[in-house]
PDB file of C-alpha atoms in Angstrom:
ATOM      1  CA  MET A   1      77.920 -31.371  39.876  1.00 48.00           C
ATOM      2  CA  LYS A   2      76.006 -28.100  39.329  1.00 47.00           C
ATOM      3  CA  GLN A   3      74.347 -29.613  36.265  1.00 51.00           C
ATOM      4  CA  ALA A   4      73.214 -32.647  38.243  1.00 42.00           C
ATOM      5  CA  ILE A   5      71.702 -30.455  40.977  1.00 42.00           C
ATOM      6  CA  ALA A   6      69.974 -28.274  38.389  1.00 40.00           C
ATOM      7  CA  TYR A   7      68.643 -31.393  36.633  1.00 44.00           C
ATOM      8  CA  LEU A   8      67.280 -32.791  39.913  1.00 39.00           C
ATOM      9  CA  PHE A   9      65.690 -29.450  40.763  1.00 40.00           C
ATOM     10  CA  PHE A  10      63.862 -29.235  37.430  1.00 39.00           C
ATOM     11  CA  ALA A  11      62.911 -32.917  37.592  1.00 38.00           C
ATOM     12  CA  CYS A  12      61.293 -32.339  40.998  1.00 39.00           C
ATOM     13  CA  ILE A  13      59.361 -29.347  39.685  1.00 39.00           C
ATOM     14  CA  PHE A  14      58.210 -31.324  36.639  1.00 40.00           C
ATOM     15  CA  LEU A  15      57.106 -34.327  38.715  1.00 38.00           C
ATOM     16  CA  ASN A  16      55.284 -32.113  41.191  1.00 45.00           C
ATOM     17  CA  HIS A  17      53.472 -30.327  38.352  1.00 44.00           C
ATOM     18  CA  ALA A  18      52.678 -33.617  36.602  1.00 42.00           C
ATOM     19  CA  GLY A  19      51.215 -35.012  39.837  1.00 43.00           C
ATOM     20  CA  ALA A  20      48.941 -32.004  40.090  1.00 44.00           C
ATOM     21  CA  GLN A  21      47.741 -32.594  36.518  1.00 47.00           C
ATOM     22  CA  THR A  22      46.741 -36.236  37.088  1.00 47.00           C
ATOM     23  CA  GLY A  23      43.686 -35.275  39.119  1.00 50.00           C
ATOM     24  CA  LYS A  24      45.397 -36.107  42.384  1.00 52.00           C
ATOM     25  CA  LYS A  25      42.989 -34.959  45.074  1.00 57.00           C
ATOM     26  CA  THR A  26      44.316 -32.172  47.252  1.00 67.00           C
ATOM     27  CA  ILE A  27      42.984 -31.325  50.668  1.00 73.00           C
ATOM     28  CA  PRO A  28      41.147 -27.986  50.501  1.00 76.00           C
ATOM     29  CA  ASP A  29      42.130 -25.082  52.697  1.00 85.00           C
ATOM     30  CA  PRO A  30      39.217 -24.085  54.972  1.00 84.00           C
ATOM     31  CA  ALA A  31      40.298 -20.448  54.521  1.00 87.00           C
ATOM     32  CA  ASP A  32      38.851 -20.715  50.995  1.00 93.00           C
ATOM     33  CA  ILE A  33      35.314 -20.876  52.404  1.00 95.00           C
ATOM     34  CA  SER A  34      35.766 -17.661  54.373  1.00 95.00           C
ATOM     35  CA  GLY A  35      33.290 -14.933  53.476  1.00 95.00           C
ATOM     36  CA  GLU A  36      29.793 -14.740  52.079  1.00 97.00           C
ATOM     37  CA  TRP A  37      28.053 -17.405  49.972  1.00 97.00           C
ATOM     38  CA  PHE A  38      24.591 -17.436  48.376  1.00 96.00           C
ATOM     39  CA  LEU A  39      22.513 -20.575  47.851  1.00 95.00           C
ATOM     40  CA  GLN A  40      22.184 -21.662  44.251  1.00 93.00           C
ATOM     41  CA  PRO A  41      18.429 -22.392  44.207  1.00 87.00           C
ATOM     42  CA  VAL A  42      17.335 -25.772  42.867  1.00 84.00           C
ATOM     43  CA  LEU A  43      13.776 -26.209  44.135  1.00 77.00           C
ATOM     44  CA  PRO A  44      10.995 -23.591  44.076  1.00 75.00           C
ATOM     45  CA  SER A  45      10.855 -23.873  47.882  1.00 73.00           C
ATOM     46  CA  ASP A  46      14.496 -22.649  48.068  1.00 76.00           C
ATOM     47  CA  THR A  47      13.265 -19.145  47.258  1.00 78.00           C
ATOM     48  CA  ALA A  48       9.608 -19.431  48.317  1.00 77.00           C
ATOM     49  CA  THR A  49       9.929 -16.268  50.390  1.00 81.00           C
ATOM     50  CA  GLY A  50      11.365 -14.254  47.492  1.00 84.00           C
ATOM     51  CA  HIS A  51      14.779 -14.198  49.183  1.00 88.00           C
ATOM     52  CA  ILE A  52      17.973 -16.147  48.573  1.00 92.00           C
ATOM     53  CA  PRO A  53      19.553 -17.879  51.592  1.00 94.00           C
ATOM     54  CA  LYS A  54      23.112 -16.855  52.373  1.00 96.00           C
ATOM     55  CA  ILE A  55      25.869 -17.796  54.773  1.00 97.00           C
ATOM     56  CA  ASN A  56      29.007 -15.962  55.862  1.00 97.00           C
ATOM     57  CA  PHE A  57      31.889 -17.927  57.425  1.00 97.00           C
ATOM     58  CA  ASP A  58      34.276 -16.164  59.840  1.00 97.00           C
ATOM     59  CA  LEU A  59      37.237 -18.550  60.063  1.00 94.00           C
ATOM     60  CA  THR A  60      39.073 -16.617  62.765  1.00 95.00           C
ATOM     61  CA  LYS A  61      36.149 -16.871  65.201  1.00 97.00           C
ATOM     62  CA  LYS A  62      34.769 -20.193  63.867  1.00 97.00           C
ATOM     63  CA  LYS A  63      31.365 -18.500  63.649  1.00 98.00           C
ATOM     64  CA  PHE A  64      28.883 -18.103  60.846  1.00 98.00           C
ATOM     65  CA  LYS A  65      25.949 -15.844  60.249  1.00 98.00           C
ATOM     66  CA  GLY A  66      23.494 -15.805  57.454  1.00 97.00           C
ATOM     67  CA  PHE A  67      19.945 -15.841  56.270  1.00 96.00           C
ATOM     68  CA  THR A  68      17.802 -18.955  55.855  1.00 95.00           C
ATOM     69  CA  GLY A  69      15.554 -17.349  53.270  1.00 92.00           C
ATOM     70  CA  CYS A  70      13.159 -16.419  56.058  1.00 93.00           C
ATOM     71  CA  ASN A  71      15.134 -15.679  59.230  1.00 96.00           C
ATOM     72  CA  ASP A  72      18.587 -14.502  60.207  1.00 97.00           C
ATOM     73  CA  MET A  73      20.752 -17.287  61.604  1.00 98.00           C
ATOM     74  CA  SER A  74      24.060 -17.589  63.417  1.00 98.00           C
ATOM     75  CA  GLY A  75      26.159 -20.172  65.179  1.00 98.00           C
ATOM     76  CA  ASN A  76      29.501 -21.928  65.357  1.00 98.00           C
ATOM     77  CA  PHE A  77      31.146 -24.327  62.938  1.00 98.00           C
ATOM     78  CA  GLN A  78      34.252 -26.494  62.638  1.00 97.00           C
ATOM     79  CA  ALA A  79      36.341 -26.824  59.482  1.00 96.00           C
ATOM     80  CA  SER A  80      39.467 -28.894  58.941  1.00 94.00           C
ATOM     81  CA  GLY A  81      40.668 -30.076  55.551  1.00 93.00           C
ATOM     82  CA  ASP A  82      37.490 -31.020  53.686  1.00 95.00           C
ATOM     83  CA  ALA A  83      35.512 -31.673  56.899  1.00 97.00           C
ATOM     84  CA  LEU A  84      32.846 -29.139  57.854  1.00 97.00           C
ATOM     85  CA  SER A  85      30.238 -29.289  60.580  1.00 98.00           C
ATOM     86  CA  PHE A  86      27.812 -26.882  62.166  1.00 98.00           C
ATOM     87  CA  ASP A  87      27.276 -26.860  65.930  1.00 97.00           C
ATOM     88  CA  LYS A  88      23.758 -27.869  66.923  1.00 95.00           C
ATOM     89  CA  ASP A  89      22.933 -24.566  68.628  1.00 94.00           C
ATOM     90  CA  ILE A  90      22.013 -22.521  65.551  1.00 97.00           C
ATOM     91  CA  ILE A  91      20.201 -19.352  66.581  1.00 97.00           C
ATOM     92  CA  THR A  92      17.495 -17.904  64.331  1.00 97.00           C
ATOM     93  CA  THR A  93      15.052 -15.049  64.467  1.00 96.00           C
ATOM     94  CA  LYS A  94      11.422 -16.175  64.675  1.00 94.00           C
ATOM     95  CA  ILE A  95       9.594 -14.782  61.627  1.00 92.00           C
ATOM     96  CA  VAL A  96       7.060 -17.214  60.125  1.00 90.00           C
ATOM     97  CA  CYS A  97       7.324 -17.556  56.353  1.00 86.00           C
ATOM     98  CA  GLU A  98       4.655 -19.455  54.492  1.00 84.00           C
ATOM     99  CA  GLY A  99       5.822 -21.990  51.917  1.00 80.00           C
ATOM    100  CA  PHE A 100       9.364 -22.233  53.283  1.00 84.00           C
ATOM    101  CA  ASN A 101      10.440 -25.238  55.330  1.00 87.00           C
ATOM    102  CA  GLU A 102      13.089 -23.655  57.521  1.00 91.00           C
ATOM    103  CA  LYS A 103      13.125 -26.633  59.867  1.00 92.00           C
ATOM    104  CA  ASP A 104      14.452 -28.895  57.086  1.00 91.00           C
ATOM    105  CA  PHE A 105      16.883 -26.206  55.906  1.00 92.00           C
ATOM    106  CA  ILE A 106      18.469 -26.047  59.386  1.00 95.00           C
ATOM    107  CA  ALA A 107      18.299 -29.846  59.821  1.00 95.00           C
ATOM    108  CA  ASN A 108      20.292 -30.296  56.602  1.00 94.00           C
ATOM    109  CA  LEU A 109      22.929 -27.802  57.730  1.00 96.00           C
ATOM    110  CA  LEU A 110      23.310 -29.795  60.941  1.00 97.00           C
ATOM    111  CA  ARG A 111      23.865 -32.994  58.945  1.00 98.00           C
ATOM    112  CA  VAL A 112      26.661 -31.501  56.790  1.00 98.00           C
ATOM    113  CA  ASP A 113      29.944 -33.314  57.383  1.00 98.00           C
ATOM    114  CA  HIS A 114      32.152 -32.273  54.446  1.00 97.00           C
ATOM    115  CA  TYR A 115      32.473 -29.744  51.659  1.00 97.00           C
ATOM    116  CA  GLN A 116      34.054 -29.361  48.247  1.00 96.00           C
ATOM    117  CA  LEU A 117      35.128 -26.312  46.305  1.00 95.00           C
ATOM    118  CA  LYS A 118      34.747 -26.811  42.579  1.00 94.00           C
ATOM    119  CA  ASP A 119      35.035 -24.080  39.953  1.00 93.00           C
ATOM    120  CA  GLY A 120      34.190 -21.373  42.513  1.00 93.00           C
ATOM    121  CA  VAL A 121      31.188 -23.255  43.885  1.00 95.00           C
ATOM    122  CA  LEU A 122      30.951 -24.325  47.533  1.00 97.00           C
ATOM    123  CA  ILE A 123      29.261 -27.730  47.710  1.00 97.00           C
ATOM    124  CA  LEU A 124      27.980 -28.896  51.101  1.00 97.00           C
ATOM    125  CA  LEU A 125      27.978 -32.672  51.555  1.00 97.00           C
ATOM    126  CA  ILE A 126      26.296 -35.242  53.768  1.00 97.00           C
ATOM    127  CA  ASP A 127      28.023 -38.638  53.599  1.00 96.00           C
ATOM    128  CA  LYS A 128      29.753 -37.560  50.348  1.00 94.00           C
ATOM    129  CA  THR A 129      26.371 -36.664  48.785  1.00 96.00           C
ATOM    130  CA  PRO A 130      25.944 -33.034  47.649  1.00 96.00           C
ATOM    131  CA  ILE A 131      22.974 -31.357  49.337  1.00 95.00           C
ATOM    132  CA  SER A 132      23.443 -27.738  48.295  1.00 95.00           C
ATOM    133  CA  LYS A 133      25.605 -25.493  46.161  1.00 96.00           C
ATOM    134  CA  TRP A 134      26.612 -21.969  47.103  1.00 96.00           C
ATOM    135  CA  LEU A 135      28.047 -19.143  45.000  1.00 96.00           C
ATOM    136  CA  ARG A 136      29.931 -15.999  45.953  1.00 94.00           C
ATOM    137  CA  ARG A 137      27.321 -13.897  44.140  1.00 80.00           C
ATOM    138  CA  THR A 138      23.734 -14.552  43.209  1.00 58.00           C
ATOM    139  CA  ASN A 139      23.073 -15.177  39.528  1.00 55.00           C
ATOM    140  CA  LYS A 140      19.659 -13.643  39.697  1.00 51.00           C
ATOM    141  CA  VAL A 141      18.644 -10.964  42.096  1.00 44.00           C
ATOM    142  CA  LEU A 142      15.220 -11.445  43.581  1.00 45.00           C
ATOM    143  CA  ALA A 143      13.175  -8.431  44.501  1.00 39.00           C
ATOM    144  CA  ALA A 144      13.471  -7.686  48.202  1.00 40.00           C
ATOM    145  CA  SER A 145      16.518  -9.937  48.557  1.00 47.00           C
ATOM    146  CA  ARG A 146      18.310  -9.367  51.864  1.00 48.00           C
TER     147      ARG A 146
END
C-alpha cells in the first residue's frame, strides 16, 4: 500500500513537471510586473529627448508613475492574469520636448490590453500585438537620463 501511494505521488510530480515542459501556457502573476521598468528603445523617436522612458508599477495601490521620455506621468492601472490596462486619466507634467511625440506614447499606453513576461522582458500588447518592450535596467545609459 505504501509503495502504491509513493508511486502515485512520484507519478503526479512527473506528470506535473512534464506538463510544464510541453510549453503549456501559464497565466502570469501580476506581482511579477511590480517595480520599475525601462523602455527598450526601437525607434530614434523613443529617445529623441536624450532620456529613456520608464514606468514603475505599485501593485498594492494599483498606481503607476513614470517618465514618458519628456514628462513625468502617473495614474491608475488594472492587472489580472495577463490582462493589463491603464485608466484614461493619466497625469503628466507639461514640458514641451521637440522631436518626441508624447501624445502617441500616452495613446498607446491607453490602448494596452495585455502583457507578457518573457526572459525578463515586459512586453505590452494591444490585441495580442507587441507594442513595446521594457527591461528592469537600461542597456545603455543616455547622458542626462532621469
